[in-house]
């Protein structure tokens, strides 16, 4: 599979303190007597969300969820963190590595719907309709674009399926994404599935974890960090997967660092020459593994290639995976980066 198309879609967009933590289910009044409207009211339904300008009304908890690929694990990880794995009938998201113990294996065990992906690396229209979903999740609006061979939101509505595009995914420009968008995804799924209490617990725990880490590094000098994907090409230069903007920068700031290439592009990624990279002082590396079994080897290779970097002289790097993306685990990335940048504070 070519790495370029999916990476460009969701690495820019496209993520829980536990892998499949189950919040205690609220009492679903349906089945306990009384009329349907009383049952819906007690369980929190109907719920209406405005999503990319589309009004989505939920009258009950979805039970046949399809998670599109998008080169992300944000949506499937969020569902798992809310204890909703059993609602998934087809999951196309997989990453192969995670900062959360057990998440990779849990995702592998989810049903895939036996879908054959199309040339855009996702579920084609006919296969999607055949899955009989009542909710389809996509990282960006790309997943509902008819030109890409996908079912549109209108087409899915006609067969009784709600649809949802994750935060900052409406325009596919994720350069303004922050950790708050991960919290919004959690809260939106909490509303849709009547798990708002559990979602708020996860958000509060992440908030506290991040605040505790940030407090330890407050006032310290912010090292200049290069964030990039290991062995990934998304442009024409030697360094085309260097992060410039987006959720990555928010995580860096919370960890007491700054992006050495924040001004290199107006979009999420910069496409840089070797000369530009060599001329920049890099105090530390954050290497994100995507379909690469050994991102640490790539980090060591870079440090050897640029011995003039302070990062090379001090052997400063950390490797991460899904916690650097949209999703429920950003607090783990904040902690790991902070410990690498400011080890004396931990």
Protein backbone atom coordinates (compact mmCIF):
# COMPACT_ATOMS: atom_id res chain seq x y z
CA UNK A 1 0.00 0.00 0.00
CA UNK A 2 1.34 3.41 -0.93
CA UNK A 3 2.01 5.46 2.18
CA UNK A 4 1.52 8.79 0.46
CA UNK A 5 -2.25 9.15 0.02
CA UNK A 6 -3.46 8.01 3.48
CA UNK A 7 -0.64 9.87 5.19
CA UNK A 8 -1.50 13.12 3.47
CA UNK A 9 -5.14 12.76 4.47
CA UNK A 10 -4.97 11.96 8.12
CA UNK A 11 -1.44 12.33 9.34
CA UNK A 12 -2.36 15.96 8.99
CA UNK A 13 -5.52 15.05 10.82
CA UNK A 14 -5.15 12.39 11.47
CA UNK A 15 -5.97 8.82 20.03
CA UNK A 16 -7.31 7.34 26.65
CA UNK A 17 -5.93 6.28 29.63
CA UNK A 18 -7.09 2.70 29.16
CA UNK A 19 -7.59 0.65 26.03
CA UNK A 20 -11.19 -0.47 26.29
CA UNK A 21 -12.39 1.13 29.50
CA UNK A 22 -16.10 0.60 29.95
CA UNK A 23 -18.05 3.30 31.62
CA UNK A 24 -21.05 2.07 33.53
CA UNK A 25 -23.96 2.02 31.13
CA UNK A 26 -26.71 4.42 31.90
CA UNK A 27 -30.16 2.98 32.38
CA UNK A 28 -31.72 2.73 28.94
CA UNK A 29 -35.35 3.24 29.81
CA UNK A 30 -36.47 1.35 26.73
CA UNK A 31 -37.50 -2.06 27.89
CA UNK A 32 -38.35 -0.91 31.39
CA UNK A 33 -41.89 0.05 30.54
CA UNK A 34 -43.46 3.36 29.55
CA UNK A 35 -43.84 4.87 26.12
CA UNK A 36 -41.05 5.36 23.61
CA UNK A 37 -40.84 9.11 24.09
CA UNK A 38 -40.36 8.73 27.84
CA UNK A 39 -37.66 6.12 27.21
CA UNK A 40 -35.86 8.39 24.78
CA UNK A 41 -36.01 11.34 27.15
CA UNK A 42 -34.62 9.34 30.07
CA UNK A 43 -31.73 8.01 28.00
CA UNK A 44 -30.82 11.42 26.65
CA UNK A 45 -32.30 11.07 23.16
CA UNK A 46 -32.96 12.61 20.75
CA UNK A 47 -29.51 14.14 20.27
CA UNK A 48 -28.78 16.56 17.44
CA UNK A 49 -25.29 17.57 16.34
CA UNK A 50 -24.31 20.12 13.73
CA UNK A 51 -21.45 18.45 11.91
CA UNK A 52 -19.76 20.23 9.02
CA UNK A 53 -22.97 22.10 8.33
CA UNK A 54 -25.06 18.93 8.36
CA UNK A 55 -27.64 18.41 11.09
CA UNK A 56 -27.43 14.83 12.40
CA UNK A 57 -30.27 13.66 14.66
CA UNK A 58 -29.86 10.53 16.77
CA UNK A 59 -32.99 8.96 18.25
CA UNK A 60 -31.20 6.01 19.83
CA UNK A 61 -27.73 4.62 20.44
CA UNK A 62 -26.10 3.45 17.18
CA UNK A 63 -25.53 -0.30 17.05
CA UNK A 64 -23.95 -0.84 13.60
CA UNK A 65 -20.98 1.50 13.40
CA UNK A 66 -18.58 1.63 10.47
CA UNK A 67 -15.21 3.31 11.03
CA UNK A 68 -13.53 4.46 7.84
CA UNK A 69 -9.77 4.36 7.37
CA UNK A 70 -8.40 7.87 6.88
CA UNK A 71 -4.93 6.68 7.98
CA UNK A 72 -6.06 7.39 11.53
CA UNK A 73 -6.97 5.56 14.71
CA UNK A 74 -8.66 8.55 16.34
CA UNK A 75 -12.21 7.37 15.88
CA UNK A 76 -11.77 3.69 16.71
CA UNK A 77 -9.61 4.51 19.76
CA UNK A 78 -12.19 6.99 20.99
CA UNK A 79 -14.95 4.41 20.69
CA UNK A 80 -12.84 1.85 22.55
CA UNK A 81 -12.07 4.32 25.32
CA UNK A 82 -15.82 4.75 25.81
CA UNK A 83 -16.40 0.99 25.95
CA UNK A 84 -18.14 0.85 22.57
CA UNK A 85 -16.15 -1.76 20.71
CA UNK A 86 -19.15 -4.04 20.47
CA UNK A 87 -21.02 -1.45 18.39
CA UNK A 88 -18.47 -1.65 15.57
CA UNK A 89 -19.44 -3.89 12.63
CA UNK A 90 -16.59 -2.81 10.36
CA UNK A 91 -13.36 -1.04 11.30
CA UNK A 92 -10.80 0.00 8.69
CA UNK A 93 -8.47 1.82 11.08
CA UNK A 94 -5.27 0.18 12.22
CA UNK A 95 -1.89 1.55 13.14
CA UNK A 96 0.25 -1.32 14.34
CA UNK A 97 1.71 0.54 17.32
CA UNK A 98 0.41 2.56 20.25
CA UNK A 99 1.46 4.25 23.46
CA UNK A 100 -1.54 2.55 25.12
CA UNK A 101 -0.83 -1.04 26.20
CA UNK A 102 -3.17 -3.54 24.55
CA UNK A 103 -4.74 -1.09 22.09
CA UNK A 104 -3.11 -2.62 19.00
CA UNK A 105 -4.35 -6.12 19.83
CA UNK A 106 -7.82 -4.85 20.72
CA UNK A 107 -8.12 -3.08 17.38
CA UNK A 108 -6.90 -6.16 15.52
CA UNK A 109 -9.74 -8.20 17.03
CA UNK A 110 -12.45 -5.86 15.76
CA UNK A 111 -14.50 -6.94 12.72
CA UNK A 112 -13.45 -5.49 9.38
CA UNK A 113 -16.64 -6.27 7.48
CA UNK A 114 -14.50 -8.24 4.98
CA UNK A 115 -14.26 -5.07 2.92
CA UNK A 116 -11.97 -4.76 -0.08
CA UNK A 117 -10.69 -1.18 -0.09
CA UNK A 118 -10.86 0.87 -3.27
CA UNK A 119 -8.02 2.82 -4.90
CA UNK A 120 -8.53 5.57 -2.32
CA UNK A 121 -7.72 3.07 0.45
CA UNK A 122 -11.16 3.00 2.02
CA UNK A 123 -14.65 1.50 1.83
CA UNK A 124 -16.26 1.86 -1.62
CA UNK A 125 -19.88 2.97 -1.96
CA UNK A 126 -21.45 -0.41 -2.70
CA UNK A 127 -19.61 -2.16 0.11
CA UNK A 128 -20.55 0.59 2.54
CA UNK A 129 -24.25 0.31 1.74
CA UNK A 130 -24.01 -3.47 2.06
CA UNK A 131 -22.71 -3.16 5.63
CA UNK A 132 -26.10 -1.69 6.67
CA UNK A 133 -24.57 0.89 9.02
CA UNK A 134 -26.53 3.20 11.27
CA UNK A 135 -23.46 5.41 11.87
CA UNK A 136 -20.40 5.99 9.67
CA UNK A 137 -17.34 7.81 11.07
CA UNK A 138 -14.78 9.52 8.86
CA UNK A 139 -11.66 11.42 9.91
CA UNK A 140 -12.25 14.06 7.22
CA UNK A 141 -14.88 14.93 4.61
CA UNK A 142 -12.72 13.04 2.11
CA UNK A 143 -14.44 9.84 3.25
CA UNK A 144 -17.84 11.04 2.00
CA UNK A 145 -16.68 12.44 -1.35
CA UNK A 146 -18.44 10.79 -4.29
CA UNK A 147 -15.48 11.56 -6.57
CA UNK A 148 -13.39 9.19 -4.47
CA UNK A 149 -15.84 6.35 -4.94
CA UNK A 150 -17.39 6.72 -1.49
CA UNK A 151 -21.00 6.91 -0.36
CA UNK A 152 -22.04 10.50 0.29
CA UNK A 153 -23.67 11.67 3.49
CA UNK A 154 -26.97 12.08 1.63
CA UNK A 155 -26.77 8.57 0.20
CA UNK A 156 -26.11 7.13 3.64
CA UNK A 157 -28.95 9.14 5.14
CA UNK A 158 -31.29 7.58 2.56
CA UNK A 159 -30.46 4.11 3.91
CA UNK A 160 -30.90 5.16 7.54
CA UNK A 161 -27.30 5.90 8.50
CA UNK A 162 -26.07 8.92 10.41
CA UNK A 163 -22.63 10.25 9.51
CA UNK A 164 -19.91 12.12 11.39
CA UNK A 165 -16.74 13.95 10.34
CA UNK A 166 -14.21 14.41 13.13
CA UNK A 167 -13.15 17.87 14.40
CA UNK A 168 -11.16 20.00 11.92
CA UNK A 169 -11.93 17.45 9.20
CA UNK A 170 -14.61 19.42 7.34
CA UNK A 171 -12.15 21.23 5.08
CA UNK A 172 -9.31 18.70 5.48
CA UNK A 173 -7.13 21.58 6.73
CA UNK A 174 -5.96 20.40 10.12
CA UNK A 175 -3.33 23.10 10.67
CA UNK A 176 -5.44 24.66 13.42
CA UNK A 177 -6.11 21.40 15.28
CA UNK A 178 -5.39 21.31 19.02
CA UNK A 179 -5.77 18.88 21.89
CA UNK A 180 -9.18 20.48 22.52
CA UNK A 181 -10.34 18.81 19.30
CA UNK A 182 -9.52 15.42 20.78
CA UNK A 183 -11.72 16.32 23.73
CA UNK A 184 -14.47 17.44 21.38
CA UNK A 185 -14.35 14.08 19.57
CA UNK A 186 -14.69 12.29 22.89
CA UNK A 187 -17.58 14.49 23.95
CA UNK A 188 -19.39 14.15 20.62
CA UNK A 189 -19.16 10.37 20.75
CA UNK A 190 -20.33 10.55 24.36
CA UNK A 191 -23.43 12.45 23.29
CA UNK A 192 -24.16 10.17 20.35
CA UNK A 193 -23.87 7.00 22.42
CA UNK A 194 -25.27 8.32 25.71
CA UNK A 195 -21.83 8.02 27.33
CA UNK A 196 -21.34 11.67 28.24
CA UNK A 197 -20.46 10.87 31.85
CA UNK A 198 -17.68 8.53 30.72
CA UNK A 199 -16.46 11.03 28.14
CA UNK A 200 -16.24 13.77 30.76
CA UNK A 201 -14.30 11.45 33.07
CA UNK A 202 -11.75 10.79 30.33
CA UNK A 203 -11.46 14.46 29.43
CA UNK A 204 -11.01 15.43 33.08
CA UNK A 205 -8.33 12.77 33.61
CA UNK A 206 -6.44 13.89 30.52
CA UNK A 207 -6.73 17.55 31.50
CA UNK A 208 -5.28 16.77 34.94
CA UNK A 209 -2.46 14.65 33.54
CA UNK A 210 -1.47 17.37 31.06
CA UNK A 211 -1.74 20.12 33.69
CA UNK A 212 0.45 18.16 36.11
CA UNK A 213 3.14 17.67 33.46
CA UNK A 214 2.96 21.26 32.22
CA UNK A 215 3.31 22.57 35.76
CA UNK A 216 6.60 20.71 36.18
CA UNK A 217 8.16 22.31 33.10
CA UNK A 218 6.64 25.78 33.47
CA UNK A 219 9.21 28.54 33.19
CA UNK A 220 11.86 26.30 31.64
CA UNK A 221 13.57 27.19 28.37
CA UNK A 222 11.62 25.69 25.46
CA UNK A 223 13.93 23.57 23.29
CA UNK A 224 13.43 23.68 19.52
CA UNK A 225 12.03 20.35 18.42
CA UNK A 226 11.85 18.76 14.99
CA UNK A 227 8.78 16.57 14.61
CA UNK A 228 8.62 14.26 11.60
CA UNK A 229 7.50 10.85 10.42
CA UNK A 230 10.05 8.10 10.02
CA UNK A 231 10.80 6.99 6.45
CA UNK A 232 7.80 8.87 5.11
CA UNK A 233 7.64 10.80 1.83
CA UNK A 234 4.79 13.23 1.17
CA UNK A 235 6.51 15.70 -1.17
CA UNK A 236 9.46 16.28 -3.43
CA UNK A 237 12.24 17.15 -1.00
CA UNK A 238 14.34 14.96 1.27
CA UNK A 239 12.25 16.03 4.27
CA UNK A 240 8.62 16.15 3.18
CA UNK A 241 7.01 14.79 6.34
CA UNK A 242 8.20 17.48 8.76
CA UNK A 243 5.45 18.84 10.99
CA UNK A 244 4.85 22.59 10.85
CA UNK A 245 1.45 23.19 12.46
CA UNK A 246 -1.50 21.46 14.06
CA UNK A 247 -2.14 19.36 17.15
CA UNK A 248 1.54 18.41 17.27
CA UNK A 249 2.50 21.99 18.20
CA UNK A 250 -0.11 22.15 20.95
CA UNK A 251 1.31 18.94 22.42
CA UNK A 252 4.87 20.33 22.17
CA UNK A 253 3.90 23.54 23.95
CA UNK A 254 2.21 21.65 26.78
CA UNK A 255 5.36 19.53 27.10
CA UNK A 256 7.62 22.58 27.41
CA UNK A 257 8.96 22.63 23.86
CA UNK A 258 8.56 24.54 20.59
CA UNK A 259 8.51 23.52 16.94
CA UNK A 260 11.76 24.38 15.17
CA UNK A 261 9.88 24.49 11.85
CA UNK A 262 6.62 26.15 12.89
CA UNK A 263 7.13 28.93 10.34
CA UNK A 264 8.21 26.69 7.49
CA UNK A 265 4.70 26.19 6.13
CA UNK A 266 1.17 27.53 6.43
CA UNK A 267 -0.18 23.99 6.30
CA UNK A 268 0.32 21.09 8.70
CA UNK A 269 3.44 19.82 6.95
CA UNK A 270 6.57 21.38 5.51
CA UNK A 271 8.43 20.01 2.49
CA UNK A 272 12.05 20.87 3.27
CA UNK A 273 15.40 20.54 1.60
CA UNK A 274 18.32 18.90 3.33
CA UNK A 275 20.09 22.27 3.34
CA UNK A 276 17.21 23.94 5.22
CA UNK A 277 17.17 21.18 7.79
CA UNK A 278 20.94 21.27 8.23
CA UNK A 279 20.93 25.05 8.76
CA UNK A 280 18.35 24.87 11.56
CA UNK A 281 19.30 24.36 15.20
CA UNK A 282 17.43 21.29 16.38
CA UNK A 283 17.57 20.65 20.11
CA UNK A 284 15.54 17.43 20.08
CA UNK A 285 13.70 15.04 17.77
CA UNK A 286 10.20 13.63 18.01
CA UNK A 287 9.94 10.82 15.47
CA UNK A 288 6.48 9.45 14.77
CA UNK A 289 6.30 5.88 13.56
CA UNK A 290 3.77 5.17 10.82
CA UNK A 291 4.00 1.71 9.27
CA UNK A 292 7.63 1.69 10.35
CA UNK A 293 8.65 -1.05 12.78
CA UNK A 294 11.76 0.78 14.01
CA UNK A 295 11.36 4.58 14.17
CA UNK A 296 14.17 4.74 16.74
CA UNK A 297 16.62 3.53 14.08
CA UNK A 298 15.47 6.39 11.86
CA UNK A 299 15.99 8.87 14.71
CA UNK A 300 19.53 7.61 15.31
CA UNK A 301 20.24 7.82 11.59
CA UNK A 302 19.18 11.49 11.50
CA UNK A 303 21.30 12.37 14.53
CA UNK A 304 24.29 10.80 12.81
CA UNK A 305 23.60 12.70 9.57
CA UNK A 306 23.41 16.07 11.35
CA UNK A 307 26.10 15.94 14.06
CA UNK A 308 26.02 19.76 14.38
CA UNK A 309 22.55 19.67 15.93
CA UNK A 310 22.39 20.07 19.71
CA UNK A 311 20.03 17.07 19.51
CA UNK A 312 22.86 14.97 18.10
CA UNK A 313 25.37 16.13 20.67
CA UNK A 314 22.96 15.31 23.51
CA UNK A 315 21.28 12.27 21.91
CA UNK A 316 17.87 13.88 22.44
CA UNK A 317 14.98 12.06 20.79
CA UNK A 318 11.78 10.22 21.53
CA UNK A 319 9.62 8.00 19.33
CA UNK A 320 5.83 8.12 19.44
CA UNK A 321 2.86 6.82 17.50
CA UNK A 322 -0.88 7.35 17.96
CA UNK A 323 -0.71 9.68 20.95
CA UNK A 324 0.54 12.50 18.67
CA UNK A 325 -2.68 12.43 16.64
CA UNK A 326 -6.26 13.44 17.20
CA UNK A 327 -7.62 10.98 19.76
CA UNK A 328 -7.94 10.19 23.46
CA UNK A 329 -4.23 9.71 24.30
CA UNK A 330 -2.58 13.10 23.75
CA UNK A 331 -1.68 13.33 27.45
CA UNK A 332 0.69 10.40 27.00
CA UNK A 333 2.56 12.24 24.26
CA UNK A 334 2.80 15.35 26.43
CA UNK A 335 4.36 13.33 29.25
CA UNK A 336 6.83 11.41 27.08
CA UNK A 337 8.04 14.53 25.29
CA UNK A 338 8.33 16.53 28.53
CA UNK A 339 10.42 13.80 30.15
CA UNK A 340 12.74 13.77 27.12
CA UNK A 341 13.09 17.57 27.02
CA UNK A 342 13.26 18.22 30.77
CA UNK A 343 14.39 15.00 32.48
CA UNK A 344 15.52 16.84 35.61
CA UNK A 345 11.94 17.85 36.35
CA UNK A 346 10.69 14.26 36.69
